[in-house]
C-alpha positions as YAML, in Angstrom:
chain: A
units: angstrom
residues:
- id: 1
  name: UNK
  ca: [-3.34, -4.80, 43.02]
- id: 2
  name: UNK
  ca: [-0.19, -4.02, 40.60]
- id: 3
  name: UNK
  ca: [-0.50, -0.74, 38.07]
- id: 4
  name: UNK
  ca: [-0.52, -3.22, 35.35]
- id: 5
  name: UNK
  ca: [-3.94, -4.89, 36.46]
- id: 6
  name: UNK
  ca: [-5.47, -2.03, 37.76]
- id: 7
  name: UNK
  ca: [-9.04, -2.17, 35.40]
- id: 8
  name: UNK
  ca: [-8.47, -5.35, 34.12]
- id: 9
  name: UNK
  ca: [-12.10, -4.78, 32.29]
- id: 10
  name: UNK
  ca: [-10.82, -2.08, 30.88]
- id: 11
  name: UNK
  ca: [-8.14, -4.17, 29.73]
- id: 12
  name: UNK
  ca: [-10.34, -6.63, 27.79]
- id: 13
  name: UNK
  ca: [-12.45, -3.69, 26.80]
- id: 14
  name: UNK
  ca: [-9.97, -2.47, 24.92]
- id: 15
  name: UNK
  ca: [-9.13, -5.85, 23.04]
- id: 16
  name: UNK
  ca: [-7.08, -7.66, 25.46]
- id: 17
  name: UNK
  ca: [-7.08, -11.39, 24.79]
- id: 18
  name: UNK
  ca: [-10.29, -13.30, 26.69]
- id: 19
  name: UNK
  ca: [-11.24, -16.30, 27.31]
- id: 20
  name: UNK
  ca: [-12.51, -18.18, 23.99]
- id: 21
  name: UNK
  ca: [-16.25, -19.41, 24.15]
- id: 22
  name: UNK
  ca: [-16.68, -20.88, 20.70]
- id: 23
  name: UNK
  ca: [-14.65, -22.37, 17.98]
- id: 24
  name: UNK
  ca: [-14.81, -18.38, 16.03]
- id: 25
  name: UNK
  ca: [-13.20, -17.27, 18.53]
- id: 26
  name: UNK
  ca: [-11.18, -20.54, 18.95]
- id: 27
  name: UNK
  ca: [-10.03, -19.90, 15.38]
- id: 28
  name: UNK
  ca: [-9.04, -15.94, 15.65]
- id: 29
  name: UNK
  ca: [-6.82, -16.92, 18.39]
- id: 30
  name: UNK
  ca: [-5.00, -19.60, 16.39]
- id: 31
  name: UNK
  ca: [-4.32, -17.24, 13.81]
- id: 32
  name: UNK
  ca: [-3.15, -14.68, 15.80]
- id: 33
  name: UNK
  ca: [-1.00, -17.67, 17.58]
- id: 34
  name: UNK
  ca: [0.00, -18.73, 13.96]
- id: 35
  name: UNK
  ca: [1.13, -15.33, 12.64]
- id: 36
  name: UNK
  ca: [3.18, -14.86, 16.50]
- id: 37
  name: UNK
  ca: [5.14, -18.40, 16.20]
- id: 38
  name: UNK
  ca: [5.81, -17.52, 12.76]
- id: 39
  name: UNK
  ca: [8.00, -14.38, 14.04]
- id: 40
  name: UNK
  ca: [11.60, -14.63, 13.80]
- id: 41
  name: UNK
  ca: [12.66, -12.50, 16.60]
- id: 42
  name: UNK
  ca: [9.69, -11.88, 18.84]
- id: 43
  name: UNK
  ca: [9.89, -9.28, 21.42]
- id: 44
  name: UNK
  ca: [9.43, -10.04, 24.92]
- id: 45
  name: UNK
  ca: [5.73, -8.96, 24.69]
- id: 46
  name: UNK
  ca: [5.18, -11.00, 21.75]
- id: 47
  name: UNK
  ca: [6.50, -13.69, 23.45]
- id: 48
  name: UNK
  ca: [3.95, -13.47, 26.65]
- id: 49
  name: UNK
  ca: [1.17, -12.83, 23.91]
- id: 50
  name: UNK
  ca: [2.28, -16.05, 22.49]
- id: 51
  name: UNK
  ca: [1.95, -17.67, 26.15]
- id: 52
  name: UNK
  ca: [-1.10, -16.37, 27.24]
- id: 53
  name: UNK
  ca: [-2.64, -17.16, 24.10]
- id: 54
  name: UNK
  ca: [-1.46, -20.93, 23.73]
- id: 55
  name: UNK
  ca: [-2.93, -21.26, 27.59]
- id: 56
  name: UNK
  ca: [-6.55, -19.96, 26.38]
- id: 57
  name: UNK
  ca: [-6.97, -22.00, 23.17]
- id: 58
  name: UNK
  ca: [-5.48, -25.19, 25.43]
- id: 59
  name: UNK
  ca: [-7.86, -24.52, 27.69]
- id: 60
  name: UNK
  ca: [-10.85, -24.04, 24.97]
- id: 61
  name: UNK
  ca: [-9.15, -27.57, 23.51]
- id: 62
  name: UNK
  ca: [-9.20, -29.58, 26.72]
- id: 63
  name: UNK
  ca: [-12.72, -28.47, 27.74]
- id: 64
  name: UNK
  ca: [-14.26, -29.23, 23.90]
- id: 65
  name: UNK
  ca: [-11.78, -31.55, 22.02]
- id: 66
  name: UNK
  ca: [-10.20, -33.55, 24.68]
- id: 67
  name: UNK
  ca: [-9.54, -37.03, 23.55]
- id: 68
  name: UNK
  ca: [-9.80, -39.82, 25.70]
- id: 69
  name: UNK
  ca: [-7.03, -41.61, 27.33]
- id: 70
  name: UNK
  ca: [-7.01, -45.32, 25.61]
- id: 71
  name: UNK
  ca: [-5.42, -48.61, 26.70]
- id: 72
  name: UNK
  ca: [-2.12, -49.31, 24.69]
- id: 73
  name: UNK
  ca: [-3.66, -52.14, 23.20]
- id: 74
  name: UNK
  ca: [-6.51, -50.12, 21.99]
- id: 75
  name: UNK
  ca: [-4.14, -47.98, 20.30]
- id: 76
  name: UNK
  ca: [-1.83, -50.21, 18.76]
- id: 77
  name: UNK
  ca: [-5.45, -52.08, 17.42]
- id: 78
  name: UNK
  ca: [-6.30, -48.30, 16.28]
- id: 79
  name: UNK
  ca: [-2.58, -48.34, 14.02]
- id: 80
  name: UNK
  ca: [-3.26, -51.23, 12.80]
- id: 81
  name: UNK
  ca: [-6.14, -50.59, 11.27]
- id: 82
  name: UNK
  ca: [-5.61, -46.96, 10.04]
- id: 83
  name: UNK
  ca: [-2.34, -48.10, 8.61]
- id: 84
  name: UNK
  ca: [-4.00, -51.37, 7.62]
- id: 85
  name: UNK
  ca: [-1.10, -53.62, 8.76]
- id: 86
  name: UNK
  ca: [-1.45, -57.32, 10.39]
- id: 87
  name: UNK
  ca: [-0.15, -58.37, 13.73]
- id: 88
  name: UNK
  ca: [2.32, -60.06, 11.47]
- id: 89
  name: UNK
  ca: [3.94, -56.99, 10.21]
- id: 90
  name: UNK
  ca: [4.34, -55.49, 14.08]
- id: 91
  name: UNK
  ca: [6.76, -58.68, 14.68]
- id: 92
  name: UNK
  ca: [10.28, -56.13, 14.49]
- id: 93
  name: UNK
  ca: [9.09, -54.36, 16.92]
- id: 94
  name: UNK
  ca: [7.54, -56.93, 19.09]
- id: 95
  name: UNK
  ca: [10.18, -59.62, 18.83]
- id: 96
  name: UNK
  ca: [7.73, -63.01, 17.65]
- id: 97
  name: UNK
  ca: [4.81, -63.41, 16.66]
- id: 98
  name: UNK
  ca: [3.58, -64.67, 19.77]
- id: 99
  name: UNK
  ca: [4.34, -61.66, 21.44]
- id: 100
  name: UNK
  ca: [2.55, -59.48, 19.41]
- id: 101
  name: UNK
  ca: [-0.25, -61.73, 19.98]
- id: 102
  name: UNK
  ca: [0.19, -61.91, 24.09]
- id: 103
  name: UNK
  ca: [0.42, -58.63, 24.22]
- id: 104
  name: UNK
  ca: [-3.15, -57.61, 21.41]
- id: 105
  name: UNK
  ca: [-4.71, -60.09, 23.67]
- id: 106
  name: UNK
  ca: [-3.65, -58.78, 26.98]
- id: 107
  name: UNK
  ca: [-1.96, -61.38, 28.11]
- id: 108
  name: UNK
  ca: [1.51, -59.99, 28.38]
- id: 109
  name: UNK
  ca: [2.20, -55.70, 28.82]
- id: 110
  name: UNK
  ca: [4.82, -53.75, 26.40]
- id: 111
  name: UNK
  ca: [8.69, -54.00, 27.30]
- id: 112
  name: UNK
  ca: [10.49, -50.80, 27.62]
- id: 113
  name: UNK
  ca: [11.67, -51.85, 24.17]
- id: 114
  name: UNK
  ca: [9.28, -52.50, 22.69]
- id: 115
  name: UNK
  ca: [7.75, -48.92, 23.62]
- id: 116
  name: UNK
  ca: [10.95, -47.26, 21.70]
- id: 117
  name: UNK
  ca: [10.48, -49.87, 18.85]
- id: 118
  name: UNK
  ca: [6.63, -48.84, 18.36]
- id: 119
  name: UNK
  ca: [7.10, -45.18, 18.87]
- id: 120
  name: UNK
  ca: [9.60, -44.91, 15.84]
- id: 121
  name: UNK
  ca: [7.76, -47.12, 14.01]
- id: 122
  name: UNK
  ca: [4.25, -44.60, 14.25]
- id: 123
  name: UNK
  ca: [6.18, -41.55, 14.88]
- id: 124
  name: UNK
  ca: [4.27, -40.91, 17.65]
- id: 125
  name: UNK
  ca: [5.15, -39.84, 21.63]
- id: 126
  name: UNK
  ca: [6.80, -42.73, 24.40]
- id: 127
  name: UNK
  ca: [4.12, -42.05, 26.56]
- id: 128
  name: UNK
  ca: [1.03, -43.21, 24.24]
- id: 129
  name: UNK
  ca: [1.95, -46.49, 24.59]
- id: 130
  name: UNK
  ca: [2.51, -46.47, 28.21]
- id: 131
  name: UNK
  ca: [-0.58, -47.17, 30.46]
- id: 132
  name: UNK
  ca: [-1.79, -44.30, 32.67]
- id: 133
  name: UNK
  ca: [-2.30, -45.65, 36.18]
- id: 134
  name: UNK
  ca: [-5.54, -45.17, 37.69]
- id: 135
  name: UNK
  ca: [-5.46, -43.81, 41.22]
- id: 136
  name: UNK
  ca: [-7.73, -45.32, 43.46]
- id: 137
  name: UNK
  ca: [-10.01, -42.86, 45.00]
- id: 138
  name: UNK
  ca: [-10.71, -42.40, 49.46]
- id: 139
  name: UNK
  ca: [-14.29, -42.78, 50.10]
- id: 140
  name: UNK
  ca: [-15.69, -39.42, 50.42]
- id: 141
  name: UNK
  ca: [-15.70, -37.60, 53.32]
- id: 142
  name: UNK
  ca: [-12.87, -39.83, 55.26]
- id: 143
  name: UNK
  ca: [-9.26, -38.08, 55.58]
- id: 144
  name: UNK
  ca: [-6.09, -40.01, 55.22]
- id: 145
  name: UNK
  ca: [-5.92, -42.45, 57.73]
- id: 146
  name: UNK
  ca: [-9.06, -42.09, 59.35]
- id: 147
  name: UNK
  ca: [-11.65, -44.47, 59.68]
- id: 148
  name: UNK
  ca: [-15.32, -43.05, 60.65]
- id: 149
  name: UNK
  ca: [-16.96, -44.13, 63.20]
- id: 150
  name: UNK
  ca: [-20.62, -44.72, 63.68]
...
């Protein structure tokens, strides 16, 4: 084991960061995270302080906030109403207003276009309106390849 984790408990015993367990906690870190980001001219330990604590609160984040991956159609009918727009007003960045319509009822997916055209449009990230692909899952127990054989 290296000198620098040689009593890792006495490490955290001494106040070195830990994993979070509850939103407290959750919120002392991303203050601490806060006041490090704001820095200037961080030091190279500042920087790894800034690393290792943007891993735990993700971590903490994923396991108790995570949101759910939605269908783009989901979200675009999620915009919609937030911004409370009609399909109508969606027709720059769909083309017609038959598109827009294919496409809310899913009868027709997004163009590459149209992706760019509704990301600018909600300021939001390419890949939100991109379906995730689900991957189809082995039966368990069988390897690659392999049937079983009774």
């Amino acid at each position: 084991m290296s000198a620098v984790l040689a009593n890792p408990a006495e490490m955290i015993a001494h106040g070195a960061p830990r994993v979070i367990h509850n939103d407290e906690e959750l919120e002392v870190y991303t203050d601490a995270l806060f006041q490090l980001t704001a820095l200037e001219n961080p030091s190279s330990s500042e920087v790894e302080a800034i690393e290792l604590l943007t891993l735990l609160v993700e971590r903490y984040e994923e396991e108790h906030y995570s949101v759910p991956q939605a269908d783009p159609v989901s979200i675009v009918r999620f915009l919609i109403e937030q911004q409370h727009l009609t399909q109508r007003d969606l027709i720059p960045q769909f083309g017609s207003e038959s598109a827009v319509s294919m496409f809310m009822t899913g009868q027709r997916n997004l163009t590459l276009e149209q992706v760019r055209k509704l990301s600018t449009r909600f300021k939001l990230p390419i890949d939100v309106f991109i379906p995730k692909a689900s991957v189809p899952r082995s039966p368990r127990g069988l390897a690659k390849g392999r049937s079983r054989s009774r």
